[in-house]
Amino acid sequence: MKKSLYLFSSLFLCAFLACHPVKTIVKAGLETTPVESSDDAADDPAIFVHPQELDKSAIIGTNKQSGLVVYNMSGEAVHTLNVGRINNVDLRHKVKVGEDRQIVLVGGTNRSDNSISLFELHPNTLQLSNIAARKLYSSVDEVYGFCFYQKEKTYAFLVGKDGQVEQWELFATTEGKVDGKVVRTFDVGGQCEGLVADDEQQLLYIAEEAIGIWKYSASPNGGSERIFIDGVKQNKMLKADIEGLTLYIAANGAGYLIASSQGNNSYAIYERQGDNRYIGSFKIGAGESIDGSSETDGIDIINRPINAQFPSGFLIVQDGDNRYQKSKQNQNFKLVAWEQIAHSFSQPLLIDKEYQVQY
Ligand code: CA
Ligand code: CA
Ligand code: CA
Ligand code: CA
């Protein structure tokens, strides 16, 4: 009797866990204005942190049908830039373009002409202006994923839809514009999009959509050597496609690598350090006025105390199915307070709102 009861409860528990593989649910505190294009349009966000007044920070999102959108910290679209089909976007805060001139550099993969687009973000007006010295055409079949990497120099990584990676070294021209040249290429193997570089650790993480997450050296002489972090065959909490990647950067090399597990509408968290141990997964569920997120492409995160709503920073994710009450809206981005995510795990995650990355 006891044995059968044990067997029954074990089976019940297994069935329950199989149906509910991700139990941790958080809620978005803010969502952006929907993008202007319908269907699959919003894709990838990048966070700008204002150097003096944190509440004047902003979000740059891609509308992959038409260009970039700048949102203020109320989620309102304050600028729209129709510059082509920019798929993914990234940002670095301190990029030198002259003896005494530093800019906020925004870049992305432009599928309209298979190039890298580069802009200067003006911190107070939140306007974007072209900073590229010329058209930076890629040789990959179709530009797709994008991220910056900054050490002594500033680099851009892009991955083509077929998994071909180009590492560009970027440099300032005498006119104060930004030019670039390809300094490294390698092939991941299959379709990839999510990319993120850890500037401090000199690492590049790439999500191969149907397979999992790879780690490469971000150094231009890093070759094609790589380490496999985790994948859909190894971890039942992951379901293809594996999409956006981002890094929560804390002091002393601590922090987390976060991945969008698009196939089961969840986000997987790994340690930033060492072998990137898997910690757990969470979902963003529906709140009172803001719907949950699903089918997420790009993500980004910041640890800093941005405002009263996000005193320990936030995670921002693209929402593939945006709703207002029950009615379908154009896609948008959802913001979740980091402390809510951190406290949703039985062993709370690190909250470091002081550490400022140097880029
Ligand atoms: Ca994708
Ligand atoms: Ca949604
Ligand atoms: Ca995408
Ligand atoms: Ca909504």
Coordinates of C-alpha atoms in Angstrom, one line a residue, residues 15-226:
A15 CA 3.9 14.5 -14.6
F16 CA 3.5 17.8 -12.8
L17 CA 7.1 18.8 -13.4
A18 CA 6.9 17.8 -17.0
C19 CA 3.8 20.0 -17.5
H20 CA 5.3 22.8 -15.6
P21 CA 9.1 22.7 -16.2
V22 CA 9.5 26.4 -15.4
K23 CA 7.8 27.3 -12.2
T24 CA 9.3 30.7 -11.5
I25 CA 7.1 33.5 -12.8
V26 CA 7.8 37.2 -12.6
K27 CA 5.9 40.2 -13.9
A28 CA 6.8 43.1 -16.1
G29 CA 6.6 46.5 -14.4
L30 CA 6.6 48.5 -17.6
E31 CA 6.1 47.9 -21.4
T32 CA 7.1 50.1 -24.3
T33 CA 4.8 51.6 -26.9
P34 CA 4.2 49.0 -29.6
V35 CA 6.3 49.3 -32.7
E36 CA 4.7 50.9 -35.8
S37 CA 5.0 47.8 -38.0
S38 CA 2.7 44.9 -37.6
D39 CA 3.6 41.2 -37.6
D40 CA 7.1 40.2 -36.5
A41 CA 8.8 43.6 -36.1
A42 CA 10.2 44.4 -32.7
D43 CA 13.4 42.4 -32.2
D44 CA 16.3 43.4 -30.0
P45 CA 16.8 46.1 -27.3
A46 CA 19.9 47.9 -25.9
I47 CA 20.0 49.9 -22.7
F48 CA 21.6 53.4 -22.5
V49 CA 22.6 54.5 -19.0
H50 CA 22.7 58.3 -18.6
P51 CA 26.1 59.2 -17.1
Q52 CA 24.8 61.8 -14.7
E53 CA 21.0 61.4 -14.3
L54 CA 20.1 57.7 -14.2
D55 CA 16.4 58.4 -14.7
K56 CA 17.2 59.9 -18.1
S57 CA 18.4 56.6 -19.3
A58 CA 16.8 55.1 -22.4
I59 CA 16.2 52.0 -24.5
I60 CA 17.1 51.6 -28.2
G61 CA 14.9 48.9 -29.8
T62 CA 15.0 47.5 -33.3
N63 CA 11.9 47.5 -35.5
K64 CA 13.4 45.0 -37.9
Q65 CA 11.1 46.1 -40.7
S66 CA 12.2 49.7 -40.6
G67 CA 15.0 50.8 -38.3
L68 CA 15.5 51.9 -34.7
V69 CA 13.2 53.3 -32.0
V70 CA 14.4 55.2 -28.9
Y71 CA 12.2 54.9 -25.8
N72 CA 12.5 56.9 -22.6
M73 CA 12.2 55.4 -19.1
S74 CA 8.4 55.7 -19.3
G75 CA 8.4 53.4 -22.3
E76 CA 7.4 56.1 -24.7
A77 CA 8.9 56.1 -28.2
V78 CA 10.7 59.5 -28.4
H79 CA 12.5 59.0 -31.6
T80 CA 12.1 56.8 -34.7
L81 CA 14.8 56.3 -37.2
N82 CA 13.8 54.7 -40.5
V83 CA 17.2 53.6 -41.7
G84 CA 16.6 50.1 -43.0
R85 CA 15.8 46.7 -41.6
I86 CA 18.0 46.8 -38.5
N87 CA 17.8 43.4 -37.0
N88 CA 19.9 43.5 -33.8
V89 CA 21.3 46.4 -31.9
D90 CA 24.0 47.0 -29.2
L91 CA 25.6 50.0 -27.5
R92 CA 28.9 51.1 -25.8
H93 CA 28.9 54.1 -23.6
K94 CA 32.5 55.4 -24.0
V95 CA 34.0 55.1 -27.4
K96 CA 36.8 57.4 -28.3
V97 CA 36.5 59.0 -31.7
G98 CA 39.1 61.8 -31.4
E99 CA 41.8 63.1 -29.0
D100 CA 39.2 64.5 -26.6
R101 CA 35.9 63.2 -27.9
Q102 CA 34.1 60.2 -26.5
I103 CA 30.7 59.1 -27.8
V104 CA 27.9 56.7 -27.0
L105 CA 28.1 54.3 -29.9
V106 CA 25.0 52.4 -31.2
G107 CA 25.3 49.8 -33.9
G108 CA 23.3 47.2 -35.6
T109 CA 23.0 44.7 -38.5
N110 CA 21.2 46.3 -41.4
R111 CA 19.5 43.7 -43.5
S112 CA 18.4 46.2 -46.2
D113 CA 21.9 46.4 -47.5
N114 CA 23.8 43.7 -45.6
S115 CA 25.9 46.2 -43.6
I116 CA 26.7 47.4 -40.1
S117 CA 24.9 50.7 -39.3
L118 CA 26.6 52.9 -36.7
F119 CA 25.1 55.9 -34.8
E120 CA 26.1 58.4 -32.1
L121 CA 23.5 58.6 -29.4
H122 CA 23.2 62.1 -27.9
P123 CA 22.7 61.6 -24.2
N124 CA 20.4 64.6 -23.5
T125 CA 18.3 64.7 -26.7
L126 CA 18.3 60.9 -27.2
Q127 CA 18.7 61.6 -30.9
L128 CA 20.7 59.3 -33.1
S129 CA 23.0 60.5 -35.8
N130 CA 25.0 58.6 -38.4
I131 CA 28.6 58.2 -37.3
A132 CA 29.8 55.7 -39.9
A133 CA 32.6 56.9 -42.2
R134 CA 31.2 54.9 -45.0
K135 CA 28.9 51.9 -45.6
L136 CA 30.4 48.9 -43.8
Y137 CA 29.3 46.1 -46.0
S138 CA 29.5 42.5 -44.7
S139 CA 30.6 39.5 -46.7
V140 CA 28.3 37.0 -44.8
D141 CA 25.3 35.7 -46.7
E142 CA 22.7 37.7 -44.6
V143 CA 23.6 39.8 -41.6
Y144 CA 21.6 38.8 -38.5
G145 CA 23.0 38.9 -34.9
F146 CA 25.1 41.8 -33.6
C147 CA 27.1 42.9 -30.5
F148 CA 30.0 45.1 -29.6
Y149 CA 33.2 44.1 -27.7
Q150 CA 35.5 46.7 -26.1
K151 CA 38.9 46.2 -24.7
E152 CA 41.8 48.5 -25.7
K153 CA 39.9 48.8 -29.0
T154 CA 36.3 48.7 -29.9
Y155 CA 35.1 45.8 -32.0
A156 CA 31.8 44.7 -33.6
F157 CA 30.7 41.1 -34.0
L158 CA 28.1 40.1 -36.5
V159 CA 26.8 36.7 -37.3
G160 CA 25.1 35.8 -40.6
K161 CA 21.9 33.7 -40.7
D162 CA 24.0 30.7 -41.7
G163 CA 26.4 31.0 -38.7
Q164 CA 29.3 32.8 -40.3
V165 CA 30.8 35.3 -37.9
E166 CA 32.8 38.5 -38.7
Q167 CA 34.7 40.4 -36.1
W168 CA 35.3 44.0 -37.1
E169 CA 37.8 46.3 -35.6
L170 CA 36.4 49.8 -35.4
F171 CA 38.5 52.9 -35.5
A172 CA 38.0 56.7 -35.7
T173 CA 38.9 58.6 -38.9
T174 CA 40.5 62.0 -38.8
E175 CA 37.1 63.5 -39.4
G176 CA 35.8 61.9 -36.2
K177 CA 33.7 59.3 -37.9
V178 CA 33.9 55.5 -37.3
D179 CA 35.3 53.1 -39.9
G180 CA 36.0 49.4 -39.6
K181 CA 37.8 46.4 -41.0
V182 CA 37.2 42.6 -40.7
V183 CA 40.0 41.1 -38.5
R184 CA 38.6 37.6 -37.9
T185 CA 36.0 35.2 -39.3
F186 CA 34.8 31.8 -38.2
D187 CA 31.8 29.5 -38.7
V188 CA 29.5 28.4 -35.8
G189 CA 27.8 25.8 -38.0
G190 CA 24.1 26.5 -37.9
Q191 CA 21.7 29.5 -37.7
C192 CA 22.7 31.9 -35.0
E193 CA 21.4 35.3 -33.8
G194 CA 21.9 36.0 -30.1
L195 CA 25.4 37.3 -29.3
V196 CA 27.0 39.0 -26.3
A197 CA 30.6 39.9 -25.4
D198 CA 31.9 40.0 -21.9
D199 CA 34.4 42.9 -22.2
E200 CA 36.1 42.2 -18.9
Q201 CA 36.5 38.5 -19.4
Q202 CA 37.3 38.9 -23.2
L203 CA 34.6 36.3 -24.1
L204 CA 32.0 36.0 -26.7
Y205 CA 28.8 34.0 -26.2
I206 CA 26.8 32.9 -29.3
A207 CA 23.4 31.2 -29.3
E208 CA 23.1 28.6 -32.1
E209 CA 19.3 28.6 -32.4
A210 CA 18.6 24.9 -32.7
I211 CA 21.5 23.7 -30.6
G212 CA 22.5 25.9 -27.6
I213 CA 25.1 28.3 -26.3
W214 CA 28.8 28.5 -27.3
K215 CA 31.6 30.4 -25.7
Y216 CA 34.5 31.8 -27.8
S217 CA 37.4 34.1 -27.1
A218 CA 36.5 37.7 -28.0
S219 CA 40.1 38.5 -28.9
P220 CA 40.7 39.0 -32.6
N221 CA 43.4 36.3 -32.5
G222 CA 41.0 33.9 -30.7
G223 CA 40.5 31.6 -33.7
S224 CA 37.6 29.2 -33.8
E225 CA 38.2 27.3 -30.5
R226 CA 35.1 27.1 -28.4

